[in-house]
Coordinates of C-alpha atoms in Angstrom, one line a residue:
X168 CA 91.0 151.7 113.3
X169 CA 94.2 154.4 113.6
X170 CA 91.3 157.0 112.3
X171 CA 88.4 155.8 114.2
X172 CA 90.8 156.2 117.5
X173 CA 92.2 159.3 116.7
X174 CA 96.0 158.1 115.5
X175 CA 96.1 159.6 111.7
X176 CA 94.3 163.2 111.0
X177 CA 91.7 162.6 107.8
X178 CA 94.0 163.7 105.1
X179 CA 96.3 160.9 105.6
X180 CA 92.9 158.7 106.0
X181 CA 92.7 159.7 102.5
X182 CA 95.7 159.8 100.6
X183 CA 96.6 156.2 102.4
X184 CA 93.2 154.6 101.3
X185 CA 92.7 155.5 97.9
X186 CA 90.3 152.0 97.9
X187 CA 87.2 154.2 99.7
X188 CA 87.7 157.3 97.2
X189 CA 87.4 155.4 94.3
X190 CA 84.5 153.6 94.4
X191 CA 85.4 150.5 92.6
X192 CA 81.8 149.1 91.0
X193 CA 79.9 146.4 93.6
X194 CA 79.7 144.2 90.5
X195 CA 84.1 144.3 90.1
X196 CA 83.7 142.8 94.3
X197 CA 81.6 140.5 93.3
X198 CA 83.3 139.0 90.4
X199 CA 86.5 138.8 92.4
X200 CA 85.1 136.5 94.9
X201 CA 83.3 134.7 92.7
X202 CA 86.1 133.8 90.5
X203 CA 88.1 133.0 94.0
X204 CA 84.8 130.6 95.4
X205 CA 85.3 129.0 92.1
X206 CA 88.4 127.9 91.9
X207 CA 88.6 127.1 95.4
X208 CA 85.3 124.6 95.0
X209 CA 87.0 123.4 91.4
X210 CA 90.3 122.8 93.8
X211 CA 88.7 121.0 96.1
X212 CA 86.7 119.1 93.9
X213 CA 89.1 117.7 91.5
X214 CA 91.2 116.7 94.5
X215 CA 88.4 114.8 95.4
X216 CA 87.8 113.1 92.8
X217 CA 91.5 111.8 92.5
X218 CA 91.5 110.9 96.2
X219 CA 88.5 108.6 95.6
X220 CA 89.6 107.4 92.4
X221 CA 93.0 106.0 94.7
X222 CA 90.9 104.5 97.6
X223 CA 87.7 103.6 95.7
X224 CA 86.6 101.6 99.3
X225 CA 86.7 105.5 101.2
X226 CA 83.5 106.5 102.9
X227 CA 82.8 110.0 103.6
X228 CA 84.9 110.5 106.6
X229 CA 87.8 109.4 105.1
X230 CA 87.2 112.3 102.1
X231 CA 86.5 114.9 104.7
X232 CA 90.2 113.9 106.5
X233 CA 91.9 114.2 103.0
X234 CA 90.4 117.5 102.2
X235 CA 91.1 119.0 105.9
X236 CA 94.7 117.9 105.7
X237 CA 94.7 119.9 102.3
X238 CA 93.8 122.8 104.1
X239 CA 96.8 122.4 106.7
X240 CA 99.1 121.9 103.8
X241 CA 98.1 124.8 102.2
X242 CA 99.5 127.0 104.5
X243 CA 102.9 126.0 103.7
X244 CA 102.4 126.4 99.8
X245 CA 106.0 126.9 98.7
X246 CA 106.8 128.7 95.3
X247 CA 109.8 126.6 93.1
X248 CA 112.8 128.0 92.1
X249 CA 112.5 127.5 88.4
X250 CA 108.9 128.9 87.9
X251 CA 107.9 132.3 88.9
X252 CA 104.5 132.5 89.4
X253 CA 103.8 129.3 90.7
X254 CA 103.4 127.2 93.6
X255 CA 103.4 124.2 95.0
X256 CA 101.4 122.2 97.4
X257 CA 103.0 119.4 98.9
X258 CA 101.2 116.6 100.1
X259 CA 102.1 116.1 104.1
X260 CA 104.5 119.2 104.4
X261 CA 102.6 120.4 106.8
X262 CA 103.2 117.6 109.6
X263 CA 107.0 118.4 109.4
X264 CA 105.8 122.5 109.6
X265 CA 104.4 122.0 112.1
X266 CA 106.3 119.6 114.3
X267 CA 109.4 121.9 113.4
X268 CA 107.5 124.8 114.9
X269 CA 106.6 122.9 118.2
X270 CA 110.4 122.6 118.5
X271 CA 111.4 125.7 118.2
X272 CA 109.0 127.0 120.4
X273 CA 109.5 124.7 123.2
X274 CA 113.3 125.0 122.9
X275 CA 114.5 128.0 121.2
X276 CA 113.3 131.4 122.4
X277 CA 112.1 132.6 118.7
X278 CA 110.1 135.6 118.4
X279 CA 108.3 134.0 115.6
X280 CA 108.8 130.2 115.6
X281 CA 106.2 129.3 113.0
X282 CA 108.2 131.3 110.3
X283 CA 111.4 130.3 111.1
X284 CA 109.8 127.0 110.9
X285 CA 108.7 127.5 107.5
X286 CA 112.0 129.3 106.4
X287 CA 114.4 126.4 107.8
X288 CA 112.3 123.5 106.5
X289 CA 111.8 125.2 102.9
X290 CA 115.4 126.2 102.3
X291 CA 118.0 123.2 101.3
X292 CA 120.7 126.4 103.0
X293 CA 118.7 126.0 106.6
X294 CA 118.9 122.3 106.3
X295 CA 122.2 122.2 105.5
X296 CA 123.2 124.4 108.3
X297 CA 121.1 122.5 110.5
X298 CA 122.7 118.9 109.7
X299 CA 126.7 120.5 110.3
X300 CA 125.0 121.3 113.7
X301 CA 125.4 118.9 116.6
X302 CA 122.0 120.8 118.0
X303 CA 120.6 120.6 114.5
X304 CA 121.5 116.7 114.1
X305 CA 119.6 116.5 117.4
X306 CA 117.1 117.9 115.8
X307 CA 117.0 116.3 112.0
X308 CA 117.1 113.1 114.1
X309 CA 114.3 113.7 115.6
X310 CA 112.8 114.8 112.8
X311 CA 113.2 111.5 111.3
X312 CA 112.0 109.4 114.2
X313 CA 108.9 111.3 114.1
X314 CA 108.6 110.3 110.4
X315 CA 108.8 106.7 110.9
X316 CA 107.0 106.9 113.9
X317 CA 104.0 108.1 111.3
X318 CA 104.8 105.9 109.1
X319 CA 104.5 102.6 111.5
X320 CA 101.0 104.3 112.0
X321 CA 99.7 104.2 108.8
X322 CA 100.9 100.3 108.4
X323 CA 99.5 99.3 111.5
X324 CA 96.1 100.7 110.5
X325 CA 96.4 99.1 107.2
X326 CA 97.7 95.8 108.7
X327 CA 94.5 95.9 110.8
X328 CA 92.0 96.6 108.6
X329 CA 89.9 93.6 107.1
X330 CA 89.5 94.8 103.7
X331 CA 92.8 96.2 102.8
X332 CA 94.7 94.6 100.0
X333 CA 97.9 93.4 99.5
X334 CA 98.2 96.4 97.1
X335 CA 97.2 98.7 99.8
X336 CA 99.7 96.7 102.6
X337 CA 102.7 97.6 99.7
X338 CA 101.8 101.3 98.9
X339 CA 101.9 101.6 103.3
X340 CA 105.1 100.0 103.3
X341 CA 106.9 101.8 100.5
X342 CA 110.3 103.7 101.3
X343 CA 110.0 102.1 104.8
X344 CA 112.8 99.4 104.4
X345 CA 114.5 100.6 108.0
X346 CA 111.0 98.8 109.1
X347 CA 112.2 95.3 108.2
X348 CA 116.0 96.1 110.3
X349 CA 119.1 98.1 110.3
X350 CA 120.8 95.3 107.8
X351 CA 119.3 96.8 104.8
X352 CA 120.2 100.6 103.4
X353 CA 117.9 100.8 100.8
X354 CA 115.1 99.6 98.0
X355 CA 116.2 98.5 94.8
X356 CA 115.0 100.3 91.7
X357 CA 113.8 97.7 89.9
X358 CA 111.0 95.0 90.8
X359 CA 111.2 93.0 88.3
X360 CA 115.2 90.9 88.0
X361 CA 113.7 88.0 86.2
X362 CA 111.5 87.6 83.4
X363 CA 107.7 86.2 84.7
X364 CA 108.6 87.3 88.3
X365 CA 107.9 90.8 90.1
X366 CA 109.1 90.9 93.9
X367 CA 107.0 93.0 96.1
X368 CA 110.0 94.9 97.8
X369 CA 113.4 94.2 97.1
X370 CA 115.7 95.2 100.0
X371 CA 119.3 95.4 99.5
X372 CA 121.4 94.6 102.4
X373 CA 124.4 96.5 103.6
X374 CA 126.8 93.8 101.4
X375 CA 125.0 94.7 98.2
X376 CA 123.1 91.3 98.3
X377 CA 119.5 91.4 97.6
X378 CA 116.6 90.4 100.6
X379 CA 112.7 89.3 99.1
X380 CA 109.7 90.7 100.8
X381 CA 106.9 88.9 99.5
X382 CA 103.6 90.3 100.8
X383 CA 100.6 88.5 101.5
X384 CA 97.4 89.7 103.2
X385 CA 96.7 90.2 106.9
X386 CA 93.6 91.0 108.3
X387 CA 91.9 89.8 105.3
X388 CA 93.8 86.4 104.7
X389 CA 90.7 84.6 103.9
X390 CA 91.5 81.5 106.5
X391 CA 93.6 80.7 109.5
X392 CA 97.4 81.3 110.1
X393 CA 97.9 77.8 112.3
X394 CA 95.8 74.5 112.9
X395 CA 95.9 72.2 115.3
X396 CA 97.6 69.2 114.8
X397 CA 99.0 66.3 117.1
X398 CA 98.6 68.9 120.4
X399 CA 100.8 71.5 118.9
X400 CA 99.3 74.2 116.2
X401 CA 101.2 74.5 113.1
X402 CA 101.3 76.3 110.1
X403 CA 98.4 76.2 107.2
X404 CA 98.4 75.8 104.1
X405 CA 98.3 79.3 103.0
X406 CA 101.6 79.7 104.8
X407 CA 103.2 76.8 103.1
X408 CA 101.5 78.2 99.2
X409 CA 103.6 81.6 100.1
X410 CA 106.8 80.5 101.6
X411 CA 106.8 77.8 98.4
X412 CA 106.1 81.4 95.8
X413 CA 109.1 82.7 97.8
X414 CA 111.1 79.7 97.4
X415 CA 110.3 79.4 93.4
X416 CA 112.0 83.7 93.4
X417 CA 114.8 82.4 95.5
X418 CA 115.3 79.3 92.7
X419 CA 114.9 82.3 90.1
X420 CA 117.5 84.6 91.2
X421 CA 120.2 82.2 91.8
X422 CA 119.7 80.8 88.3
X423 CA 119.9 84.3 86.6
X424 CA 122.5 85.6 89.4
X425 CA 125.3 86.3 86.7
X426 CA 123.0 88.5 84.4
X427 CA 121.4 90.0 87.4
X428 CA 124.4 91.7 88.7
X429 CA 126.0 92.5 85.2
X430 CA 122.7 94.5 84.3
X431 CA 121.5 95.9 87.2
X432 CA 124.6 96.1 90.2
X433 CA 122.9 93.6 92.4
X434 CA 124.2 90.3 94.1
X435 CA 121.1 87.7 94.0
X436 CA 123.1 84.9 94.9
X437 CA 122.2 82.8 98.1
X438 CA 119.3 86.2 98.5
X439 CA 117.1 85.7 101.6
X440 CA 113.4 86.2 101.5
X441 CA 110.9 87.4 104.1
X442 CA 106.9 86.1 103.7
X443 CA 104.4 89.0 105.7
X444 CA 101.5 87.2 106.2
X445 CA 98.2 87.0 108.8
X446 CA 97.7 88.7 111.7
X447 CA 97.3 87.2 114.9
X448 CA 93.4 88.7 115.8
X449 CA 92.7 86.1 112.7
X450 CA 92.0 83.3 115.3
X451 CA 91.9 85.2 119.1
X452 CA 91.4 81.9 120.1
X453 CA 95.2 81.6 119.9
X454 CA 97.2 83.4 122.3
X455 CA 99.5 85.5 120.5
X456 CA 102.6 84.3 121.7
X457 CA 101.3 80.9 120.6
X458 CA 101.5 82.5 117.2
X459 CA 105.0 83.9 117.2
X460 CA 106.1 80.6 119.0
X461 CA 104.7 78.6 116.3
X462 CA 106.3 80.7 113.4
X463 CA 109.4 80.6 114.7
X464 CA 109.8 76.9 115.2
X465 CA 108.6 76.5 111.3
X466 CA 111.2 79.4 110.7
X467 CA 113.9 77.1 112.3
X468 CA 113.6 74.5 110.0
X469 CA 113.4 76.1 106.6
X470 CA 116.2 77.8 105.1
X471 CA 116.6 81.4 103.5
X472 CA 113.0 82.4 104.6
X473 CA 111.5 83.7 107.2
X474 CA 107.9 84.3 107.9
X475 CA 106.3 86.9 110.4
X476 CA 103.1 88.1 110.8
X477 CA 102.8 91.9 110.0
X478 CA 102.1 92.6 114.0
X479 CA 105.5 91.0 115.0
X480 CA 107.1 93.4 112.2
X481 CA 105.5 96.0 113.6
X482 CA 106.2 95.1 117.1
X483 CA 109.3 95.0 116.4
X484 CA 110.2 98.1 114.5
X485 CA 108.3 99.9 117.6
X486 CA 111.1 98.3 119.6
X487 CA 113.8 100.0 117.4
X488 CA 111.7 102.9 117.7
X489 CA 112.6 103.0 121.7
X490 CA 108.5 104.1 122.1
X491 CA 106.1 101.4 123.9

């Protein structure tokens, strides 16, 4: 363009663009983007592959969102520290890019927001920085909202979706525990504290004492949350069969309380559980808050569990979330 417009005289056309004097062979050209359509197609493919393997109930749409997101994520490939000459592409990097840029652009006058972006997000320096600001906490906050806000997405879609599993309700529900209230800091490493029994998700409250999530299905429970019964509705039997699992863990953990908490750090005496179970669009011939009155009176009366549907979970981390 500088030579077509009359910038550069032709000797500097050709000592700065040796690529036109020396005539690399077409067939070199042509190799070269093979060998890149290749392994793009061979990239794409075996990603594929793996994504259906994982959701074996996907239809084609689904695929088509995975491999697009891959394409987002790939513009924030990042190389590691301890292995020149690679990279890495992590999965959903590109959400917090992005929303990182926004900021900065809609705040900050930046000359070039999307690379500051992807300079302060990849360094652990930038983050640092950021966190021992009171701007930056603003921001890292923020940040972190807008995580869990995604995250309550992706469970609500699962929690509505009449084939999903209670393997695919977990998986949308892992490293979430601030879902279930500010009581708990954390998940506890291990699932399994008693021979025979695996809890879904063991919370760990503030105190150190341990809090059971067991998870049952929602929009694919099979039956009815509530009957009818002497002109109130009350709980089924599929709610009594999972509050009485939760009650056999409970029985478990106080009996092997002492070995628990010499082995693995954790206090599982008097431990509380939580059942997840139903939805309330099971029977929309129940108001909802005929539901969550319902549950609740049943929740009065037993002790150590509670049982909520996985709307009213979701309802109320949304609440916490201070977002309608």
């Amino acid at each position: 363009m500088d030579y077509a417009e009359g910038r550069i005289q032709r000797p500097d056309f050709d000592m700065r663009y040796h690529l036109f004097q020396r005539r690399i062979p077409d067939e070199t050209y042509r190799k070269f983007v093979a060998d890149a359509l290749v392994n793009r197609f061979r990239f794409v493919s075996e990603m594929g592959r793996k994504y259906l393997s994982d959701h074996p109930e996907a239809d084609a749409a689904a695929l088509l969102s995975y491999i697009d997101s891959l394409e987002l994520d790939a513009r924030f490939i990042r190389p590691p520290t301890d292995r020149s000459g690679r990279y890495l592409l992590l999965r959903g990097s590109s959400e917090y890019f992005v929303w990182m840029e926004r900021v900065l652009r809609d705040r900050i006058d930046i000359a070039d927001p999307e690379e500051a972006a992807t300079r302060i997000v990849a360094s652990p320096d930038a983050m640092a920085l950021l966190a021992a600001d009171a701007d930056g906490q603003t921001l890292l906050r923020a940040a972190e909202l807008r995580r869990r806000a995604a995250g309550l997405d992706v469970l609500r879609t699962v929690a509505e979706d009449r084939n999903a599993t209670e393997a695919d309700l977990q998986r949308a529900l892992e490293g979430q525990h601030w879902i279930f209230g500010g009581r708990y800091i954390g998940e506890a490493a291990r699932r399994r504290l008693i021979p025979g029994d695996e809890v879904d998700i063991p919370l760990i409250r503030g105190d150190g004492a341990l809090h059971v999530v067991e998870l049952k299905r929602s929009m694919s429970l099979g039956g009815p949350l509530l009957k009818r019964y002497r002109n109130a509705w009350v709980p089924t039997a599929a709610v009594h069969d999972a509050v009485a699992q939760a009650v056999n863990y409970l029985v478990g953990l106080d009996e092997n309380r002492h070995r628990i908490r010499e082995e693995f750090g954790i206090e599982s005496r008097r431990a509380g559980a939580v059942v997840l179970i139903g939805h309330p669009a099971l029977q929309p011939e129940v108001p909802e808050h005929e539901v969550n009155e319902a549950l609740r009176v049943f929740n009065t009366h037993i002790n150590r569990i509670e049982v909520l549907t996985y709307k009213d979970l979701l309802d109320n981390a949304q609440r916490s979330l201070g977002t309608p």
